[in-house]
Coordinates of C-alpha atoms in Angstrom, one line a residue:
Chain A
M1017 CA 111.6 138.4 127.9
R1018 CA 113.5 135.7 129.8
W1019 CA 110.2 133.6 129.5
G1020 CA 109.8 134.0 126.1
L1021 CA 113.5 133.1 125.3
T1022 CA 113.1 130.1 127.8
G1023 CA 109.7 129.0 126.2
A1024 CA 111.5 129.3 122.6
A1025 CA 114.3 127.1 123.6
V1026 CA 112.2 124.5 125.3
A1027 CA 109.8 124.1 122.5
F1028 CA 112.7 124.1 119.6
L1029 CA 114.2 121.3 122.0
G1030 CA 111.1 119.6 122.4
L1031 CA 110.2 119.4 118.5
M1032 CA 113.7 119.1 117.9
L1033 CA 115.2 116.3 120.1
I1034 CA 112.5 115.3 122.8
L1035 CA 109.7 114.5 120.1
P1036 CA 112.1 112.5 117.8
L1037 CA 113.5 110.5 120.9
V1038 CA 109.8 109.4 121.9
V1039 CA 109.1 108.5 118.1
V1040 CA 112.3 106.4 118.2
F1041 CA 111.2 104.4 121.4
A1042 CA 107.3 104.4 120.5
T1043 CA 108.4 102.5 117.4
A1044 CA 110.4 100.2 118.9
F1045 CA 107.9 99.3 121.4
S1046 CA 105.0 99.3 119.3
K1047 CA 104.5 95.6 119.0
G1048 CA 105.3 95.5 122.9
W1049 CA 108.6 94.1 124.7
S1050 CA 108.5 90.9 122.5
G1051 CA 108.5 92.6 119.3
F1052 CA 111.5 94.8 120.7
S1053 CA 113.2 91.8 121.9
A1054 CA 112.8 89.9 118.8
G1055 CA 114.0 92.9 116.6
L1056 CA 117.2 92.5 118.5
A1057 CA 117.6 88.7 118.6
D1058 CA 118.4 88.4 114.7
S1059 CA 121.8 87.3 114.2
D1060 CA 122.9 90.0 111.9
S1061 CA 121.8 92.8 114.3
F1062 CA 123.8 90.8 117.2
A1063 CA 126.8 90.6 114.9
A1064 CA 126.4 94.4 114.1
V1065 CA 126.2 95.5 118.2
K1066 CA 129.5 93.4 118.7
L1067 CA 131.1 94.8 115.5
T1068 CA 130.1 98.4 117.0
L1069 CA 131.7 97.5 120.4
I1070 CA 134.7 95.9 118.9
A1071 CA 135.3 99.3 117.0
A1072 CA 135.3 101.6 120.0
V1073 CA 136.8 99.1 122.5
I1074 CA 140.1 99.7 120.0
S1075 CA 139.4 102.9 118.9
V1076 CA 139.0 104.7 122.4
P1077 CA 142.3 103.3 123.8
L1078 CA 144.4 104.4 120.7
N1079 CA 142.7 107.6 121.0
I1080 CA 143.8 108.1 124.6
I1081 CA 147.0 107.1 124.1
F1082 CA 147.4 109.3 120.8
G1083 CA 145.5 112.2 122.8
L1084 CA 147.9 111.9 125.8
A1085 CA 151.0 112.1 123.6
A1086 CA 149.8 114.8 121.5
A1087 CA 148.5 117.0 124.1
W1088 CA 151.7 116.5 126.3
A1089 CA 154.1 117.3 123.3
I1090 CA 152.0 120.6 122.7
A1091 CA 151.4 121.7 126.0
K1092 CA 154.8 121.1 127.7
F1093 CA 157.5 121.4 124.9
E1094 CA 158.4 123.6 122.1
F1095 CA 159.5 122.3 119.0
R1096 CA 159.2 123.2 115.2
G1097 CA 155.8 122.3 113.0
K1098 CA 153.9 122.5 116.6
S1099 CA 150.9 124.6 115.1
L1100 CA 150.8 122.4 111.8
L1101 CA 150.6 119.4 114.5
I1102 CA 147.5 121.2 116.0
T1103 CA 145.9 121.9 112.8
V1104 CA 146.4 118.4 111.7
I1105 CA 145.0 116.8 114.9
D1106 CA 141.7 119.1 113.9
L1107 CA 141.2 117.6 110.3
P1108 CA 138.9 114.7 111.0
F1109 CA 136.4 117.5 112.6
S1110 CA 137.0 119.9 109.5
V1111 CA 136.6 117.4 107.1
S1112 CA 133.3 115.3 106.0
P1113 CA 133.3 111.5 107.2
I1114 CA 132.8 110.7 103.3
I1115 CA 136.2 112.1 102.5
A1116 CA 137.6 110.0 105.4
G1117 CA 136.0 106.9 104.0
M1118 CA 137.1 107.5 100.7
L1119 CA 140.8 108.3 101.7
F1120 CA 141.2 104.9 102.9
V1121 CA 139.5 103.5 99.8
L1122 CA 142.1 105.2 97.5
L1123 CA 144.8 104.0 99.8
F1124 CA 143.9 100.3 100.6
G1125 CA 141.1 99.5 98.0
A1126 CA 141.8 97.1 95.1
Q1127 CA 142.6 100.2 92.5
G1128 CA 144.2 102.1 95.7
W1129 CA 148.1 102.8 96.3
L1130 CA 148.6 100.3 98.3
G1131 CA 146.2 97.8 96.7
D1132 CA 148.4 95.5 94.8
W1133 CA 150.8 95.5 97.7
L1134 CA 148.0 94.1 100.1
A1135 CA 146.2 91.7 97.9
A1136 CA 149.6 90.3 96.9
R1137 CA 149.8 89.5 100.7
N1138 CA 146.1 88.6 101.1
M1139 CA 145.3 91.2 103.4
R1140 CA 142.2 93.1 103.4
I1141 CA 141.5 96.5 105.0
I1142 CA 138.7 98.0 103.7
F1143 CA 135.6 95.9 103.1
A1144 CA 136.6 94.3 106.5
V1145 CA 136.8 95.0 110.3
P1146 CA 140.4 96.8 109.9
G1147 CA 138.8 99.3 107.3
I1148 CA 135.8 99.8 110.0
V1149 CA 138.2 100.1 112.8
L1150 CA 140.4 102.6 111.0
A1151 CA 137.6 104.6 109.8
T1152 CA 136.6 104.8 113.3
V1153 CA 140.0 105.9 114.7
F1154 CA 140.1 108.3 112.0
V1155 CA 137.0 110.4 112.7
T1156 CA 137.7 110.2 116.9
V1157 CA 141.4 111.3 116.5
P1158 CA 140.9 114.9 117.8
F1159 CA 138.5 114.1 120.9
V1160 CA 141.2 113.5 123.9
A1161 CA 143.6 115.6 122.3
R1162 CA 141.4 118.5 122.0
E1163 CA 140.0 118.2 125.4
L1164 CA 143.6 118.0 127.0
I1165 CA 145.5 120.6 125.0
P1166 CA 144.1 123.8 126.2
L1167 CA 144.1 122.6 129.8
M1168 CA 147.5 121.2 129.8
Q1169 CA 148.7 124.6 128.1
A1170 CA 146.8 126.5 130.9
Q1171 CA 148.7 124.5 133.2
G1172 CA 152.0 124.7 132.2
R1173 CA 154.9 122.7 133.3
E1174 CA 155.8 124.2 136.7
E1175 CA 154.5 121.3 138.7
E1176 CA 156.2 118.6 136.8
E1177 CA 159.4 120.6 136.9
A1178 CA 158.6 120.8 140.7
A1179 CA 158.5 117.2 140.8
L1180 CA 161.5 116.3 138.7
S1181 CA 163.5 118.9 140.8
L1182 CA 162.6 117.0 144.1
G1183 CA 163.6 113.6 142.4
A1184 CA 160.7 112.3 140.9
G1185 CA 161.4 110.0 137.8
G1186 CA 160.0 110.9 134.2
W1187 CA 157.1 108.8 134.5
Q1188 CA 156.6 109.0 138.2
A1189 CA 155.9 112.8 137.8
F1190 CA 153.5 111.9 134.7
F1191 CA 151.4 109.4 136.9
R1192 CA 151.6 111.2 139.9
V1193 CA 151.2 114.8 138.9
T1194 CA 150.2 115.2 135.4
I1195 CA 147.6 112.4 135.2
P1196 CA 145.6 113.8 138.2
N1197 CA 145.7 117.2 136.8
I1198 CA 144.1 116.4 133.8
K1199 CA 142.0 113.4 135.0
W1200 CA 138.5 114.7 134.5
A1201 CA 139.3 116.4 131.0
L1202 CA 140.3 113.0 130.0
V1203 CA 137.5 111.2 131.0
Y1204 CA 135.4 113.8 129.2
G1205 CA 137.4 113.3 126.3
V1206 CA 137.0 109.5 126.2
I1207 CA 133.4 109.9 126.5
L1208 CA 132.8 112.1 123.6
C1209 CA 135.3 110.1 122.0
N1210 CA 133.5 106.9 122.5
A1211 CA 130.0 108.4 121.8
R1212 CA 131.2 109.5 118.1
A1213 CA 132.9 105.8 117.7
L1214 CA 129.6 104.2 118.6
G1215 CA 127.3 106.6 116.1
E1216 CA 129.7 106.9 113.4
F1217 CA 127.9 106.5 109.7
G1218 CA 129.6 108.3 107.1
A1219 CA 133.3 106.9 107.0
V1220 CA 132.2 103.5 108.2
S1221 CA 129.8 103.3 105.4
V1222 CA 132.0 103.9 102.8
V1223 CA 134.7 101.3 104.0
S1224 CA 132.1 98.6 104.9
G1225 CA 130.8 96.6 101.9
H1226 CA 127.8 96.1 104.0
I1227 CA 128.4 92.2 104.3
Q1228 CA 125.2 91.3 106.6
G1229 CA 126.5 89.8 109.8
V1230 CA 130.4 90.9 109.2
T1231 CA 130.9 94.4 108.2
N1232 CA 127.7 96.4 109.2
T1233 CA 128.0 98.3 112.6
M1234 CA 124.9 99.1 114.4
P1235 CA 124.1 102.6 112.4
L1236 CA 124.6 100.8 109.2
Q1237 CA 122.3 98.0 110.5
I1238 CA 119.4 100.4 111.2
E1239 CA 119.9 102.1 107.8
V1240 CA 119.0 98.2 106.2
L1241 CA 116.3 97.2 108.4
Y1242 CA 114.6 100.6 107.7
N1243 CA 115.0 100.2 104.3
E1244 CA 113.8 96.6 104.6
Y1245 CA 110.5 98.1 106.0
K1246 CA 111.2 96.3 109.1
F1247 CA 110.3 99.3 111.4
V1248 CA 110.5 97.7 114.8
P1249 CA 113.6 96.1 114.5
A1250 CA 115.2 99.3 113.0
F1251 CA 113.8 101.5 116.0
A1252 CA 114.8 98.8 118.3
M1253 CA 118.0 98.9 117.4
A1254 CA 118.1 102.6 117.1
S1255 CA 116.7 102.9 120.8
L1256 CA 119.4 100.7 122.0
L1257 CA 122.0 103.1 120.3
V1258 CA 120.0 106.0 121.6
L1259 CA 120.3 104.5 125.1
M1260 CA 124.2 104.1 124.7
A1261 CA 124.2 107.8 124.1
L1262 CA 122.1 109.0 127.0
L1263 CA 124.1 106.9 129.5
T1264 CA 127.1 108.4 127.7
L1265 CA 125.4 111.9 128.5
V1266 CA 124.3 111.1 132.1
L1267 CA 128.1 109.8 132.3
K1268 CA 129.1 113.1 131.2
H1269 CA 127.2 115.3 133.6
W1270 CA 128.2 113.3 136.2
I1271 CA 132.0 113.9 135.2
E1272 CA 131.0 117.8 134.7
W1273 CA 129.7 117.9 138.5
R1274 CA 132.3 115.8 139.7
S1275 CA 135.3 118.1 138.2
A1276 CA 133.5 121.4 139.1
R1277 CA 133.4 120.0 142.6
S1278 CA 137.1 118.9 142.9
L1279 CA 138.0 122.1 141.3
A1280 CA 136.0 123.9 144.0
Q1281 CA 137.7 122.1 146.8
I1282 CA 141.5 122.7 145.4
G1283 CA 140.4 126.4 145.5
S1284 CA 142.3 127.2 142.5
G1285 CA 142.1 125.7 139.0
P1286 CA 142.5 126.5 135.6
D1287 CA 139.7 128.4 133.9
R1288 CA 137.7 125.6 132.3
A1289 CA 134.3 126.3 131.1
I1290 CA 132.4 124.2 133.7
A1291 CA 130.0 126.2 135.7
P1292 CA 129.9 125.2 139.5
P1293 CA 127.1 123.3 140.8
R1294 CA 124.3 125.7 142.4
Chain B
M398 CA 164.5 113.2 130.1
D399 CA 161.9 115.4 128.4
A400 CA 162.8 114.1 125.4
Q401 CA 162.6 110.5 125.9
F402 CA 159.7 110.7 127.4
K403 CA 158.2 111.9 124.1
S404 CA 159.7 109.7 121.9
G405 CA 158.6 106.6 124.1
R406 CA 155.1 107.9 123.6
L407 CA 155.3 108.2 120.1
L408 CA 157.2 104.9 119.5
T409 CA 154.2 102.8 121.2
L410 CA 151.7 105.0 118.9
T411 CA 153.6 104.1 115.9
V412 CA 153.7 100.3 116.9
L413 CA 149.7 100.4 117.6
A414 CA 149.1 101.9 114.5
A415 CA 151.3 99.5 112.6
L416 CA 149.6 96.4 114.4
L417 CA 145.9 97.5 113.8
P418 CA 145.7 96.2 110.3
C419 CA 146.9 92.8 110.8
S420 CA 145.0 92.3 114.0
I421 CA 142.1 90.8 112.4
A422 CA 141.8 88.9 109.7
P423 CA 138.8 86.6 109.2
V424 CA 139.7 83.0 108.5
S425 CA 137.2 80.2 108.2
A426 CA 137.6 76.4 107.0
Q427 CA 133.8 76.3 105.8
V428 CA 133.1 77.1 102.3
T429 CA 131.8 80.9 102.5
L430 CA 130.4 82.7 99.3
L431 CA 129.9 86.4 99.0
N432 CA 127.0 87.7 96.9
V433 CA 127.2 91.4 96.3
S434 CA 123.8 92.6 95.3
Y435 CA 121.6 95.6 95.2
D436 CA 118.8 96.8 97.5
P437 CA 115.4 95.2 96.9
T438 CA 116.7 91.4 96.5
R439 CA 117.8 90.9 100.3
E440 CA 114.3 89.2 101.2
F441 CA 114.9 87.1 98.0
Y442 CA 118.4 85.9 98.7
E443 CA 117.8 85.5 102.2
E444 CA 115.2 82.6 101.5
F445 CA 117.3 81.6 98.1
N446 CA 120.6 81.3 100.1
A447 CA 119.1 78.8 102.6
K448 CA 117.7 76.6 99.9
F449 CA 120.7 76.6 98.0
A450 CA 122.9 75.6 101.0
E451 CA 120.3 72.7 101.9
Y452 CA 120.6 71.6 97.9
W453 CA 124.3 71.7 98.2
K454 CA 124.8 69.6 101.5
S455 CA 122.5 67.1 99.8
K456 CA 124.4 67.1 96.4
T457 CA 128.2 67.2 97.8
G458 CA 128.0 66.7 101.6
A459 CA 129.6 70.3 101.9
T460 CA 128.6 73.0 103.9
V461 CA 128.2 76.4 102.4
E462 CA 127.7 79.8 104.0
I463 CA 126.6 82.5 101.9
R464 CA 127.1 85.9 103.0
Q465 CA 125.2 88.8 101.3
S466 CA 126.1 92.6 100.7
H467 CA 123.2 95.1 99.8
G468 CA 123.4 98.9 98.6
G469 CA 122.6 100.7 95.7
S470 CA 123.6 98.8 92.5
G471 CA 126.1 101.4 91.1
K472 CA 127.8 101.6 94.4
Q473 CA 127.8 97.9 95.1
A474 CA 129.7 97.8 91.8
R475 CA 132.3 100.4 92.7
A476 CA 132.7 98.7 96.0
V477 CA 133.9 95.3 93.7
I478 CA 136.0 97.4 91.7
D479 CA 137.4 98.7 94.9
G480 CA 138.2 95.3 96.4
L481 CA 135.1 93.8 98.1
E482 CA 135.8 90.4 97.5
A483 CA 132.3 89.0 96.0
D484 CA 132.5 85.7 94.8
V485 CA 129.2 86.5 92.4
V486 CA 127.4 89.5 91.6
T487 CA 123.7 89.8 91.2
L488 CA 123.5 93.6 90.5
A489 CA 120.1 95.7 88.9
L490 CA 121.7 96.2 85.6
A491 CA 124.0 94.8 83.1
Y492 CA 126.1 98.0 83.0
D493 CA 127.2 97.9 86.7
I494 CA 128.7 94.3 85.8
D495 CA 130.1 95.6 82.6
A496 CA 131.9 98.4 84.8
I497 CA 133.5 95.7 87.0
A498 CA 134.8 94.0 83.6
D499 CA 136.1 97.1 82.4
N500 CA 137.5 98.9 85.4
S501 CA 139.0 95.8 87.5
R502 CA 139.2 93.0 84.9
L503 CA 138.0 90.5 87.4
L504 CA 135.7 89.0 84.8
P505 CA 135.7 88.6 81.0
T506 CA 133.7 91.3 79.2
D507 CA 131.3 88.8 77.5
W508 CA 130.2 87.6 81.0
Q509 CA 126.7 88.2 79.7
K510 CA 126.8 85.4 77.3
R511 CA 127.9 82.6 80.0
L512 CA 124.5 81.9 81.3
P513 CA 121.0 81.5 79.8
H514 CA 118.8 84.4 78.9
N515 CA 121.5 87.3 79.1
S516 CA 122.3 86.1 82.4
S517 CA 119.2 87.0 83.9
P518 CA 117.4 84.3 85.7
Y519 CA 114.6 86.5 86.7
T520 CA 113.1 89.9 85.3
S521 CA 110.8 92.8 86.3
T522 CA 109.3 95.5 84.5
I523 CA 108.4 99.0 85.0
V524 CA 104.6 99.7 86.2
F525 CA 103.0 102.9 88.1
V526 CA 101.8 103.1 91.8
V527 CA 99.0 105.5 92.4
R528 CA 97.0 106.3 95.3
K529 CA 93.9 104.0 95.9
G530 CA 91.1 105.0 93.4
N531 CA 93.4 106.4 90.8
P532 CA 91.9 109.8 91.5
K533 CA 94.1 111.4 88.7
N534 CA 93.2 108.6 86.2
I535 CA 96.2 107.8 85.2
K536 CA 96.4 105.0 82.6
D537 CA 99.7 105.1 80.4
W538 CA 102.8 107.0 79.6
N539 CA 101.1 110.0 78.1
D540 CA 98.8 110.9 81.5
L541 CA 102.7 111.4 83.4
V542 CA 103.6 114.6 80.8
K543 CA 100.1 116.3 81.6
P544 CA 100.5 119.5 83.6
G545 CA 99.7 119.2 87.2
I546 CA 100.4 115.6 87.8
S547 CA 103.2 115.2 90.1
V548 CA 105.8 112.0 89.5
I549 CA 107.9 110.3 91.6
T550 CA 110.8 108.5 90.6
P551 CA 114.5 108.4 91.6
N552 CA 117.5 110.1 90.0
P553 CA 118.8 108.3 86.9
K554 CA 122.3 109.1 87.5
T555 CA 122.3 107.3 90.6
S556 CA 119.7 104.6 90.8
G557 CA 119.6 101.7 88.4
G558 CA 116.0 101.6 88.7
A559 CA 115.4 104.7 87.7
R560 CA 117.3 104.6 84.7
W561 CA 115.1 101.6 83.7
N562 CA 112.2 104.1 84.4
Y563 CA 113.7 106.4 82.1
L564 CA 114.3 104.3 79.5
A565 CA 110.8 102.4 79.6
A566 CA 109.7 106.2 79.2
W567 CA 111.9 106.7 76.1
G568 CA 110.8 103.6 74.4
Y569 CA 107.1 104.3 74.9
A570 CA 107.8 107.8 73.2
L571 CA 109.8 106.4 70.4
R572 CA 107.1 103.9 69.7
H573 CA 104.4 106.4 69.5
N574 CA 106.4 108.8 67.5
N575 CA 107.6 107.1 64.8
N576 CA 111.1 106.6 66.2
E577 CA 111.7 110.3 66.0
E578 CA 114.7 111.1 68.9
S579 CA 113.8 114.5 69.2
K580 CA 110.0 113.9 70.2
A581 CA 110.9 111.2 72.6
R582 CA 113.3 113.8 74.3
E583 CA 110.9 116.3 74.3
F584 CA 108.4 113.6 75.9
V585 CA 110.9 112.7 78.8
A586 CA 112.0 115.9 79.4
G587 CA 107.8 116.9 80.0
L588 CA 107.8 113.7 82.4
F589 CA 110.8 115.0 84.4
K590 CA 109.3 118.5 84.5
N591 CA 106.4 117.0 86.7
V592 CA 109.1 115.0 89.1
P593 CA 109.2 117.3 92.5
V594 CA 112.0 115.6 93.9
L595 CA 114.3 113.1 92.8
D596 CA 115.8 110.6 95.3
T597 CA 118.9 108.8 95.1
G598 CA 117.5 105.4 95.1
A599 CA 114.3 103.4 94.4
R600 CA 113.9 102.5 98.3
G601 CA 114.2 106.5 98.8
S602 CA 111.4 107.2 96.5
T603 CA 108.9 104.4 97.9
T604 CA 109.6 106.6 101.1
T605 CA 108.8 109.9 99.5
F606 CA 105.7 108.4 97.8
A607 CA 104.4 105.8 100.1
Q608 CA 105.1 107.2 103.8
R609 CA 105.4 111.1 103.0
G610 CA 102.4 111.0 100.7
I611 CA 104.1 113.5 98.1
G612 CA 103.2 112.7 94.4
D613 CA 100.7 111.3 92.4
V614 CA 102.1 108.6 90.7
F615 CA 105.3 106.3 91.6
I616 CA 107.4 104.9 88.6
S617 CA 108.7 101.4 90.1
W618 CA 110.0 98.2 89.6
E619 CA 107.0 95.7 89.3
N620 CA 108.7 93.9 92.2
E621 CA 108.9 97.0 94.5
A622 CA 105.3 97.8 93.7
L623 CA 104.0 94.6 94.7
L624 CA 106.0 94.9 98.0
I625 CA 104.5 98.4 98.7
L626 CA 101.2 96.9 98.4
K627 CA 101.9 94.0 100.5
E628 CA 103.7 96.5 103.1
F629 CA 101.5 99.4 103.4
G630 CA 98.1 97.8 102.5
A631 CA 96.4 97.1 99.1
D632 CA 93.5 99.6 100.6
K633 CA 96.1 102.7 100.4
F634 CA 97.3 101.8 96.8
E635 CA 97.1 100.2 93.6
I636 CA 99.5 99.7 90.7
V637 CA 98.5 100.8 86.9
A638 CA 100.2 98.9 84.3
P639 CA 101.0 100.9 81.3
S640 CA 100.4 100.1 77.5
L641 CA 103.9 99.2 77.1
S642 CA 106.9 98.8 79.2
I643 CA 110.8 97.4 79.4
L644 CA 111.8 94.1 80.3
A645 CA 114.2 94.9 83.0
E646 CA 116.9 92.3 83.3
P647 CA 118.7 92.1 86.4
P648 CA 121.9 90.2 85.7
V649 CA 123.8 87.6 87.7
A650 CA 127.6 86.7 87.0
L651 CA 130.4 84.8 88.3
V652 CA 133.6 86.7 89.3
D653 CA 136.2 84.8 88.1
K654 CA 139.4 85.9 89.7
I655 CA 137.8 86.3 93.3
A656 CA 136.2 83.0 93.0
D657 CA 139.6 81.3 91.8
K658 CA 141.3 82.9 94.4
H659 CA 139.0 81.5 97.0
G660 CA 138.8 78.4 95.3
T661 CA 134.9 78.5 95.1
R662 CA 134.7 78.6 91.3
E663 CA 132.3 75.3 91.3
V664 CA 129.9 76.1 94.2
A665 CA 129.5 79.9 92.8
Q666 CA 129.0 78.4 89.5
A667 CA 126.3 75.9 90.7
Y668 CA 124.7 78.9 93.0
L669 CA 124.0 81.0 90.0
E670 CA 122.8 78.0 87.9
Y671 CA 120.4 77.1 90.6
L672 CA 118.8 80.3 90.3
Y673 CA 117.3 78.9 87.1
S674 CA 115.8 76.1 88.5
D675 CA 112.2 75.6 89.8
V676 CA 113.2 76.3 93.2
G677 CA 115.0 79.2 92.2
Q678 CA 112.2 80.4 90.2
S679 CA 109.3 79.8 92.4
L680 CA 111.3 81.9 95.0
A681 CA 111.7 84.7 92.6
V682 CA 108.0 84.4 91.9
K683 CA 107.4 84.5 95.7
H684 CA 109.1 87.8 95.8
Y685 CA 107.7 89.3 92.8
Y686 CA 110.1 89.0 90.4
R687 CA 109.3 87.5 87.2
P688 CA 110.3 84.0 86.4
R689 CA 111.7 83.0 82.8
N690 CA 109.1 80.6 82.2
A691 CA 106.4 82.3 80.7
A692 CA 103.8 79.3 81.9
W693 CA 104.3 80.7 85.1
I694 CA 103.7 84.7 84.5
N695 CA 100.2 83.7 83.0
Q696 CA 99.0 81.8 85.8
A697 CA 95.4 82.9 86.9
E698 CA 96.8 83.5 90.4
S699 CA 100.0 85.2 89.2
P700 CA 100.6 88.9 90.4
F701 CA 101.9 90.2 87.6
S702 CA 100.2 92.8 85.1
K703 CA 99.7 91.8 81.7
L704 CA 101.4 94.2 79.3
E705 CA 103.5 94.5 76.4
L706 CA 107.2 94.6 77.0
F707 CA 110.2 95.6 75.0
T708 CA 114.1 94.7 75.7
L709 CA 116.7 97.1 76.2
D710 CA 118.6 95.5 73.3
E711 CA 116.2 96.2 70.7
M712 CA 115.3 99.6 71.8
F713 CA 118.8 100.9 72.9
G714 CA 121.2 98.4 71.4
N715 CA 123.2 97.6 74.5
W716 CA 123.7 99.1 78.1
R717 CA 126.9 100.6 77.2
K718 CA 125.4 102.4 74.3
A719 CA 122.3 103.5 76.6
Q720 CA 124.5 104.4 79.4
Q721 CA 126.8 106.6 77.2
A722 CA 123.8 108.3 75.2
H723 CA 121.4 109.3 78.3
F724 CA 123.2 109.0 81.6
S725 CA 126.9 109.9 81.2
E726 CA 128.0 113.6 81.9
G727 CA 126.7 115.9 79.5
G728 CA 124.5 113.0 78.0
V729 CA 120.9 113.7 77.3
F730 CA 119.5 113.4 81.1
D731 CA 121.8 116.3 81.9
Q732 CA 120.4 118.2 79.2
I733 CA 117.0 118.1 79.6
S734 CA 117.8 118.6 83.6
V735 CA 119.5 121.7 82.8
K736 CA 116.6 123.0 80.6
N737 CA 113.7 122.4 82.8
K738 CA 115.6 124.6 85.6

């Protein structure tokens, strides 16, 4: 029975995950290393990598700040509308990314609510870099907050209160007590957020305008290349994205392992769903 | 203290959120044109843009950089309406530029009269792609409605190319049934009954037919058909020209308000006119678009099929009427789709 189930799981994963990954890399390198590097050397592709990194570099720190602020407020304080706030944080998870994109078009588009105001000031948001960043921020909002909220709720506020009563300042308590307690969950949230920021397609596609070399992110550029029958460059770029994702996964596992170990050392810790290493 | 804490955080957050939109505003001293186009023209315009930049430099001494944006024609029109700042649009069908004129007033509604040949510097038509050897012996439109023939075309609701496909079939049926609308409707309904999968765009259908191997015949832009032979091999597919098809005229237009705002009217106008020059026309041929010069089409080495063509205007009046009657909500296409279920 156990072998049957394990075999089924392995076969499924092999078919659904490993095989496609092999295909991505095999196609990317089907014309050798020179074909692969030539595929990435194109200036439009280079611009796409740059834009994707810009979007990630802006959205991840914003996410950390927002996630910390939201989780802190929700876990440590009682206020009205708290459950509403929790629900709103989850919104980007529950709506389709295309709706996120259309929301920005309705808001900032030429026919949108703020369209005339923006046009009068010659400010461009959608179909320009700010729109890409906004869409990325929107779809990644929940990641850090979602990781922190349950942990911080479980930890309660006793430790901070103790620190304060012993004479620590507010920020001191935050950096010396709160941050060390949530360190691993925070890093984990950042990694998930980063992965999504790099890979987002739907919302970004709506607000991009697909201007080559300007507003195409890596996922969009992959679609462009694929539709152009440029299979080697398309898969070269895809494999780059896959590599980034794999790196993220490796980091994630390392973090889980580290955090499980540090929890084990403390001996008592909140009951997170992390199995101790065997 | 706790409250201070919270408001400090929130303040930082608010400030950052407010700063974000203003942080990146691309500014460049050089003249830049944005050409918003549809999917299959990418390679053509990549080459044409380089040639035009050379020409403009030698003529005026000024440097111009042309940026391209490609996507489904209808989607691109929508983006221009929503604020994608195109100096020129080069789309798959006149209706999409009509939509920009109607919904945004960025250009006058009589835009199509401003350049020669209905503002279409290059044309194409609709032909069939079949598997090598033509195993189902497909020769003309009436073979496509026979039972057991699997036809691939994208969805006319979403794809510009598919609307040309649909109208070409409709025109053929009208011509062969003494212009009887009801017969044409029956014919086109029969054709769509043979379509196993409606992709949203022409490139999606190409993949369905050429890569996934679905279907006996693919109704396609002629330029796309020639590209399939080049990309996938002439040993796998062949082109069949029907006896009658439609002259597909992908139009181009200057987007007046945007060009004036950017101060690019002169160079944008020259860009569009250069499409009609010998350089532009020969590049169009290279990328399998039909040039306006008929002598070029009939050259011995010409890749283009010889077939009789009708224009959209002589069969349907104009794009607004065709769109309204056939592809609008509850139009003929919707009616036959419901009946075919």
